[in-house]
Amino acid sequence: MNTQVEICGVKFKNPVMDASGTFGSGIEYSEMVDLNRLGAIVTKGVANVPWEGNPTPRVTETPSGMMNAIGLQNPGIDVFVERDLKFLENYDTNVIVNVCGRSIEDYVEVVERLGDEKKVSMLEINVSCPNVKHGGIAFGTDPHALEEITKAVKAKAKQPVIMKLSPNVTSIPDMAKAAEAAGADAISLINTLTAMKIDIYRKKFVLANKTGGLSGPAIRPVAVRMVYEASHAVKIPVIGMGGIATAEDAIEFLMAGATAVAVGMYNFHRSSAMIDCIEGIEKFMKQTGIQDIKEIIGCVV
Amino acid sequence: MNTQVEICGVKFKNPVMDASGTFGSGIEYSEMVDLNRLGAIVTKGVANVPWEGNPTPRVTETPSGMMNAIGLQNPGIDVFVERDLKFLENYDTNVIVNVCGRSIEDYVEVVERLGDEKKVSMLEINVSCPNVKHGGIAFGTDPHALEEITKAVKAKAKQPVIMKLSPNVTSIPDMAKAAEAAGADAISLINTLTAMKIDIYRKKFVLANKTGGLSGPAIRPVAVRMVYEASHAVKIPVIGMGGIATAEDAIEFLMAGATAVAVGMYNFHRSSAMIDCIEGIEKFMKQTGIQDIKEIIGCVV
Amino acid sequence: MIQGLAVVKKSERLADGIYSIWLDTEIAKTAMPGQFVMVNTHSDAHLLGRPISISDIRKEAGQIRLVFRVVGYGSRELSEAKVGDSFELMGPMGNGFPVDKLSPETKVLLMGGGIGAPPLLGLANKLKKYGVEQVSAVLGYRGETGGLFLAEDFKKFANVYIATDDGSSGTHGTVVDAVRENDIQADIIFACGPMPMLSAIKKLAAEKGISAYISLEERMACGVGACLGCVVKTKKVDGHSHVNNSRICTEGPVFEAEEVEI
Amino acid sequence: MIQGLAVVKKSERLADGIYSIWLDTEIAKTAMPGQFVMVNTHSDAHLLGRPISISDIRKEAGQIRLVFRVVGYGSRELSEAKVGDSFELMGPMGNGFPVDKLSPETKVLLMGGGIGAPPLLGLANKLKKYGVEQVSAVLGYRGETGGLFLAEDFKKFANVYIATDDGSSGTHGTVVDAVRENDIQADIIFACGPMPMLSAIKKLAAEKGISAYISLEERMACGVGACLGCVVKTKKVDGHSHVNNSRICTEGPVFEAEEVEI
Ligand SMILES: Cc1cc2nc3c(=O)[nH]c(=O)nc-3n(C[C@H](O)[C@H](O)[C@H](O)COP(=O)(O)OP(=O)(O)OC[C@H]3O[C@@H](n4cnc5c(N)ncnc54)[C@H](O)[C@@H]3O)c2cc1C
Ligand SMILES: Cc1cc2nc3c(=O)[nH]c(=O)nc-3n(C[C@H](O)[C@H](O)[C@H](O)COP(=O)(O)OP(=O)(O)OC[C@H]3O[C@@H](n4cnc5c(N)ncnc54)[C@H](O)[C@@H]3O)c2cc1C
Ligand SMILES: Cc1cc2nc3c(=O)[nH]c(=O)nc-3n(C[C@H](O)[C@H](O)[C@H](O)COP(=O)(O)O)c2cc1C
Ligand SMILES: Cc1cc2nc3c(=O)[nH]c(=O)nc-3n(C[C@H](O)[C@H](O)[C@H](O)COP(=O)(O)O)c2cc1C
Ligand code: FES
Ligand code: FES
């Protein structure tokens, strides 16, 4: 039975990884989760310099999901390389570094800095950051801005580049095509849906940032639709995420067209979520007589 | 204590109504729900001629929500006027007729037909229909198409016109402004989020239509955000909906800027959902010393 | 129709994955065989009611019986119910079996496949009370693995024939095979079960020129006719919808076989 | 740190809306006073763990005690727990109170407001074992409506002073008022309670030149330091985050008062 998949020449022992920002750098969960078993570890977004992030409260629960407005707090690329990346060198798994920035230059700086880091298998460019250039329009919601940043990153990147798309758009196929046209090696989706919650007793927004990103099982049906649309719009591989909790959910994304999948907020609920997915996929393949996981990728059309 | 609100000159005894398509024409629930207590009854979408809708399965459950792809089955405007509207004449509540069509002409035909119907208080134009003109792009996702249809409807409508917006767009403020600029008297939102579910054991889409609209508490945080954005982008009144289950939820939408609210799929879960909202709002006002419901509309900024 | 809490009075396992519960509910007052209820789960994440047929009714005691197979979240929760637990129920819904047309002389054939059998039990019970005397029941099961649940109960009201997929009891084959094998005669068929079985019964009935009433299933959201989720294609234009689609929850779940496109 | 099922061994109501449960869990092995656990609800619609402080620990018996106020879904579910029920728990989390620095001569002052009192009980228990002899505890309550829950338990380990909002017992006012009123002396303060109380304690400690360790609360998603949801602004750049934000779940929940901007 083969559960191995390949994305842009990088081999994954299985298609299951964490969604950026929900698993730290792996360190935080390493006491409870055997990192060697994961297809990859996707790190929390890292910028060229340390970021403070947003004021608290930054997280809140919603029906079958949660909202966050962390604001991409991170210690900056130097600390990341010295500490987190060094830690990850002890593990036999791919490392995908999630990159954020306020301007194209910020992104490029991080990408260049990581060029010679052997432990970095791929780069994931988070273009759904709040507060970026372009008059407040995130790179992730305008195809032209997306092309521009993709080209700039690709020009300097030594590792394959995954562009992470925002779901807050009218047309996912247009965004996926823009990324592909600009040279992206792969795309991942979905990031969180912009959302809001009000505390009616305090007459205030629950999150200090007013809005936050919605994730979790609640949004899974939207994510599956977008992964399906995206993977039918482009030829480059798609990494699917959004509300994955169980192996069934992971398989749903694979069948919709994703070559690999990421588990996000459900890691918070159950630290074994990714391991459960990996084991559950194997069980499903055995029960249904599937020899190679590639047989199920994109099998529903 | 005043729970009355006014939208475009129409008085509502309270701000609670059903969301189109989730309460039939009121007839279906009239054995269990006292229709006289509702702020308004919003009817299922009606077209100029009968529509068959989509093949089944048309509905499925999702985490804290559901998906539907009814495809706007309806008996056509003639039967609607003869039967449903006649039935509603027995009740002391506003009637808002939800209108659908495949082309602008279809919509206008329905709107003209209803012009002299005294029982019709307002028209709600559903521009998030699947399979409409304009090369497959729904009127609801292109501001220009939205303006065009709004103008056409307004030119013939004798009742105030509510344009019902789709959430599947990059910018809700742009859509709200387009509707306002074209003369809409009010807007309502959100319609359902386009979604997909796959049955991994049958390797098939759960809904025969492949995609369906996601609704229910799962999407509430997205809906609140959009209602907030819309009501701050335009001066016309906003009717808010999306996942309302309890009075707390209804109040959340009012505080976000909605002048009235609609309960959708939660009616299926609990037939008393709207009555519970109405009573809960009164209780909340009493407990927190609010004299007039207008005090809470848009109070959180 | 009402929605309210129903209290579990008895709960038992009939076979592997098949459970029966008796519930105290006002719905019993007006319920008729062939009608169904929508059962809410206790979970905020599972919001649609589960349609379950009313298998039996004790009008005086104010109780109804549900018999169901565990297939997912809701049915599992229901299977774990203990006496005294309560569930939110809406009902009674749907039209039920058209028993009014029957006379004591009518030869009635009940055909139930798997979890389609239980709803016919309440009907069999009622037929007895109506004085209908010639009642046959053909019950189809998977076989050894699933057990012949409720077959004994049917014997109180009908001549019972069994069909099993694995041939472990009765006819080796379908309920239709069993009708042919035993040359069962009937004026009217009432049937409930999986779609392929109902299609086969529709054919059988057409061939023999007898009328068949079949109980259909479809995914439901409201159960009261409001959402238009649960339709079936019909031969004629439906009186309510004005298209060739009838709502299973309202115009059904029981339809004359020749009227629906299945 | 582990995540696994914990079984309810004892469950009791201490006061209006205040409950205590003892749970069988491996977490007891390594837990320390001031640490906390994340408790999962049983509902698929409520997915974030609920952070609850470990109020007391029986290492040998493998049990921990949680004392909590019912404020929403999760705490209500927990309050309805029966002996034998199980809950999914993750822990132990956080740093706990820094007891290593204490000597038998240290004058310790425990200050707990409302539901902030329970976590200090386990600490008081431990201080006794460490041989610390001069322990005062000032406990703040709403007053008559809320009850003086756990006050009796504290008397086993400390000189107890009470402050109530309504003046029904002890000092009429806050725990800080009680410290002044009784002129309580201390070398070190350990405190837990609502934010305004902690701010007042920070001021008090600065004024008196004694060190104060306060246990903070913030909305949490992961509890393990991965999500960066639960930070507090710090005076110095945090060693982990490299900005002036520390994670309450990991670097805390106990901080030296003067290090945090509250
Ligand atoms: C009119 C009618 C009467 C029925 N009577 C019985 C009965 O007496 N005994 C019995 O065991 N089953 C009966 N069923 C099928 C029963 O509704 C499903 O088995 C049940 O809804 C499964 O729910 P779940 O939560 O266990 O499964 P899940 O798979 O978790 O359910 C997910 C969703 O799918 C729906 N669903 C799943 N299977 C079906 C199905 N076959 N038909 C309709 N909706 C479905 C559920 O209602 C729910 O909304 C009946 C169905 C209908 C339409
Ligand atoms: C480190 C720490 C220790 C705590 N120890 C205790 C304790 O020993 N006893 C006790 O009664 N309470 C304690 N709390 C507060 C406790 O976490 C909340 O009361 C509880 O999470 C409420 O959950 P709920 O489901 O009942 O409320 P809901 O309002 O339904 O919760 C919704 C969401 O908000 C979160 N939330 C609500 N209130 C708080 C809060 N005050 N702090 C953090 N998250 C919150 C919940 O965890 C959940 O994610 C502690 C909080 C922290 C951070
Ligand atoms: C607390 C939190 C932090 C996140 N941080 C990042 C981030 O740094 N970079 C990024 O690309 N996505 C980030 N995300 C988005 C997730 O990677 C993922 O795309 C999204 O949550 C949907 O998956 P889920 O529903 O499984 O959580 C974050 C999500 C959460 C919940
Ligand atoms: C079964 C179903 C049918 C619907 N039909 C219509 C319709 O005919 N016209 C329309 O404008 N919206 C329709 N909607 C959308 C709802 O009116 C509402 O906008 C949406 O469901 C969000 O609200 P909710 O989350 O409370 O359900 C339908 C929704 C459902 C679930
Ligand atoms: S289930 Fe809604 S119409 Fe039948
Ligand atoms: S709760 Fe996630 S970092 Fe503290």
mmCIF file of N, CA, C and O in Angstrom, chain A residues 162-200:
data_model
loop_
_atom_site.group_PDB
_atom_site.id
_atom_site.type_symbol
_atom_site.label_atom_id
_atom_site.label_comp_id
_atom_site.label_asym_id
_atom_site.label_seq_id
_atom_site.Cartn_x
_atom_site.Cartn_y
_atom_site.Cartn_z
ATOM 1 N N ILE A 162 4.700 27.476 -2.782
ATOM 2 C CA ILE A 162 3.249 27.233 -2.674
ATOM 3 C C ILE A 162 2.590 28.583 -2.385
ATOM 4 O O ILE A 162 2.948 29.239 -1.409
ATOM 5 N N MET A 163 1.649 28.995 -3.193
ATOM 6 C CA MET A 163 0.930 30.230 -2.891
ATOM 7 C C MET A 163 -0.347 29.852 -2.132
ATOM 8 O O MET A 163 -1.150 29.041 -2.607
ATOM 9 N N LYS A 164 -0.532 30.434 -0.960
ATOM 10 C CA LYS A 164 -1.699 30.096 -0.135
ATOM 11 C C LYS A 164 -2.822 31.091 -0.377
ATOM 12 O O LYS A 164 -2.688 32.288 -0.079
ATOM 13 N N LEU A 165 -3.915 30.598 -0.898
ATOM 14 C CA LEU A 165 -5.001 31.475 -1.350
ATOM 15 C C LEU A 165 -6.030 31.788 -0.264
ATOM 16 O O LEU A 165 -6.312 30.969 0.611
ATOM 17 N N SER A 166 -6.597 32.954 -0.400
ATOM 18 C CA SER A 166 -7.675 33.390 0.486
ATOM 19 C C SER A 166 -9.013 32.922 -0.073
ATOM 20 O O SER A 166 -9.228 32.941 -1.284
ATOM 21 N N PRO A 167 -9.938 32.523 0.792
ATOM 22 C CA PRO A 167 -11.268 32.128 0.320
ATOM 23 C C PRO A 167 -12.212 33.317 0.159
ATOM 24 O O PRO A 167 -13.315 33.159 -0.348
ATOM 25 N N ASN A 168 -11.752 34.492 0.560
ATOM 26 C CA ASN A 168 -12.649 35.652 0.558
ATOM 27 C C ASN A 168 -12.676 36.331 -0.812
ATOM 28 O O ASN A 168 -12.428 37.535 -0.930
ATOM 29 N N VAL A 169 -12.947 35.539 -1.831
ATOM 30 C CA VAL A 169 -12.939 36.070 -3.190
ATOM 31 C C VAL A 169 -14.144 35.560 -3.974
ATOM 32 O O VAL A 169 -14.735 34.540 -3.614
ATOM 33 N N THR A 170 -14.468 36.301 -5.025
ATOM 34 C CA THR A 170 -15.593 35.905 -5.869
ATOM 35 C C THR A 170 -15.246 34.665 -6.685
ATOM 36 O O THR A 170 -16.067 33.775 -6.852
ATOM 37 N N SER A 171 -14.015 34.607 -7.188
ATOM 38 C CA SER A 171 -13.654 33.489 -8.056
ATOM 39 C C SER A 171 -12.323 32.860 -7.653
ATOM 40 O O SER A 171 -11.253 33.414 -7.890
ATOM 41 N N ILE A 172 -12.389 31.687 -7.073
ATOM 42 C CA ILE A 172 -11.175 30.942 -6.722
ATOM 43 C C ILE A 172 -10.414 30.504 -7.980
ATOM 44 O O ILE A 172 -9.183 30.595 -8.025
ATOM 45 N N PRO A 173 -11.117 30.042 -9.024
ATOM 46 C CA PRO A 173 -10.377 29.653 -10.229
ATOM 47 C C PRO A 173 -9.516 30.805 -10.769
ATOM 48 O O PRO A 173 -8.373 30.580 -11.178
ATOM 49 N N ASP A 174 -10.023 32.016 -10.751
ATOM 50 C CA ASP A 174 -9.239 33.163 -11.237
ATOM 51 C C ASP A 174 -7.971 33.342 -10.410
ATOM 52 O O ASP A 174 -6.895 33.623 -10.956
ATOM 53 N N MET A 175 -8.081 33.194 -9.110
ATOM 54 C CA MET A 175 -6.914 33.373 -8.249
ATOM 55 C C MET A 175 -5.921 32.221 -8.462
ATOM 56 O O MET A 175 -4.708 32.440 -8.537
ATOM 57 N N ALA A 176 -6.437 31.019 -8.567
ATOM 58 C CA ALA A 176 -5.563 29.867 -8.778
ATOM 59 C C ALA A 176 -4.811 30.005 -10.094
ATOM 60 O O ALA A 176 -3.604 29.768 -10.173
ATOM 61 N N LYS A 177 -5.526 30.446 -11.127
ATOM 62 C CA LYS A 177 -4.888 30.624 -12.441
ATOM 63 C C LYS A 177 -3.848 31.733 -12.406
ATOM 64 O O LYS A 177 -2.800 31.627 -13.046
ATOM 65 N N ALA A 178 -4.142 32.789 -11.662
ATOM 66 C CA ALA A 178 -3.174 33.888 -11.560
ATOM 67 C C ALA A 178 -1.883 33.394 -10.918
ATOM 68 O O ALA A 178 -0.776 33.692 -11.394
ATOM 69 N N ALA A 179 -2.018 32.609 -9.858
ATOM 70 C CA ALA A 179 -0.827 32.076 -9.191
ATOM 71 C C ALA A 179 -0.052 31.171 -10.136
ATOM 72 O O ALA A 179 1.170 31.269 -10.263
ATOM 73 N N GLU A 180 -0.780 30.313 -10.824
ATOM 74 C CA GLU A 180 -0.123 29.383 -11.759
ATOM 75 C C GLU A 180 0.586 30.157 -12.876
ATOM 76 O O GLU A 180 1.753 29.891 -13.198
ATOM 77 N N ALA A 181 -0.112 31.130 -13.432
ATOM 78 C CA ALA A 181 0.457 31.902 -14.538
ATOM 79 C C ALA A 181 1.730 32.623 -14.114
ATOM 80 O O ALA A 181 2.665 32.793 -14.910
ATOM 81 N N ALA A 182 1.776 33.026 -12.867
ATOM 82 C CA ALA A 182 2.937 33.775 -12.386
ATOM 83 C C ALA A 182 4.070 32.847 -11.942
ATOM 84 O O ALA A 182 5.090 33.318 -11.455
ATOM 85 N N GLY A 183 3.856 31.541 -12.071
ATOM 86 C CA GLY A 183 4.949 30.619 -11.813
ATOM 87 C C GLY A 183 4.901 29.847 -10.526
ATOM 88 O O GLY A 183 5.852 29.108 -10.204
ATOM 89 N N ALA A 184 3.815 29.960 -9.784
ATOM 90 C CA ALA A 184 3.718 29.193 -8.536
ATOM 91 C C ALA A 184 3.882 27.707 -8.828
ATOM 92 O O ALA A 184 3.414 27.214 -9.859
ATOM 93 N N ASP A 185 4.566 26.994 -7.928
ATOM 94 C CA ASP A 185 4.760 25.559 -8.117
ATOM 95 C C ASP A 185 3.574 24.768 -7.589
ATOM 96 O O ASP A 185 3.336 23.634 -7.998
ATOM 97 N N ALA A 186 2.860 25.341 -6.666
ATOM 98 C CA ALA A 186 1.688 24.683 -6.082
ATOM 99 C C ALA A 186 0.830 25.762 -5.433
ATOM 100 O O ALA A 186 1.282 26.900 -5.260
ATOM 101 N N ILE A 187 -0.403 25.413 -5.101
ATOM 102 C CA ILE A 187 -1.221 26.336 -4.321
ATOM 103 C C ILE A 187 -1.779 25.578 -3.121
ATOM 104 O O ILE A 187 -1.908 24.345 -3.144
ATOM 105 N N SER A 188 -2.076 26.315 -2.068
ATOM 106 C CA SER A 188 -2.750 25.713 -0.927
ATOM 107 C C SER A 188 -3.962 26.582 -0.606
ATOM 108 O O SER A 188 -3.948 27.788 -0.828
ATOM 109 N N LEU A 189 -5.000 25.957 -0.111
ATOM 110 C CA LEU A 189 -6.198 26.679 0.275
ATOM 111 C C LEU A 189 -7.084 25.747 1.094
ATOM 112 O O LEU A 189 -6.933 24.534 0.954
ATOM 113 N N ILE A 190 -7.951 26.302 1.990
ATOM 114 C CA ILE A 190 -8.246 27.720 2.091
ATOM 115 C C ILE A 190 -7.652 28.283 3.373
ATOM 116 O O ILE A 190 -7.499 27.565 4.364
ATOM 117 N N ASN A 191 -7.333 29.549 3.322
ATOM 118 C CA ASN A 191 -7.070 30.295 4.541
ATOM 119 C C ASN A 191 -8.430 30.567 5.192
ATOM 120 O O ASN A 191 -9.449 30.059 4.738
ATOM 121 N N THR A 192 -8.464 31.373 6.208
ATOM 122 C CA THR A 192 -9.718 31.561 6.952
ATOM 123 C C THR A 192 -10.681 32.533 6.255
ATOM 124 O O THR A 192 -10.276 33.401 5.499
ATOM 125 N N LEU A 193 -11.963 32.363 6.557
ATOM 126 C CA LEU A 193 -13.008 33.258 6.057
ATOM 127 C C LEU A 193 -13.125 34.451 7.011
ATOM 128 O O LEU A 193 -13.227 34.264 8.230
ATOM 129 N N THR A 194 -13.127 35.634 6.463
ATOM 130 C CA THR A 194 -13.219 36.804 7.343
ATOM 131 C C THR A 194 -14.577 36.835 8.042
ATOM 132 O O THR A 194 -15.622 36.693 7.404
ATOM 133 N N ALA A 195 -14.539 37.019 9.357
ATOM 134 C CA ALA A 195 -15.741 36.868 10.163
ATOM 135 C C ALA A 195 -15.739 37.849 11.335
ATOM 136 O O ALA A 195 -14.745 38.545 11.568
ATOM 137 N N MET A 196 -16.847 37.885 12.032
ATOM 138 C CA MET A 196 -17.000 38.831 13.145
ATOM 139 C C MET A 196 -17.915 38.236 14.205
ATOM 140 O O MET A 196 -18.850 37.505 13.885
ATOM 141 N N LYS A 197 -17.636 38.577 15.454
ATOM 142 C CA LYS A 197 -18.508 38.126 16.536
ATOM 143 C C LYS A 197 -18.674 39.283 17.510
ATOM 144 O O LYS A 197 -17.713 39.981 17.809
ATOM 145 N N ILE A 198 -19.903 39.452 17.977
ATOM 146 C CA ILE A 198 -20.201 40.553 18.892
ATOM 147 C C ILE A 198 -20.666 39.988 20.227
ATOM 148 O O ILE A 198 -21.473 39.048 20.261
ATOM 149 N N ASP A 199 -20.149 40.539 21.311
ATOM 150 C CA ASP A 199 -20.616 40.193 22.645
ATOM 151 C C ASP A 199 -21.765 41.137 22.955
ATOM 152 O O ASP A 199 -21.558 42.328 23.221
ATOM 153 N N ILE A 200 -22.992 40.617 22.899
ATOM 154 C CA ILE A 200 -24.147 41.517 22.998
ATOM 155 C C ILE A 200 -24.315 42.103 24.393
ATOM 156 O O ILE A 200 -24.953 43.134 24.559
#
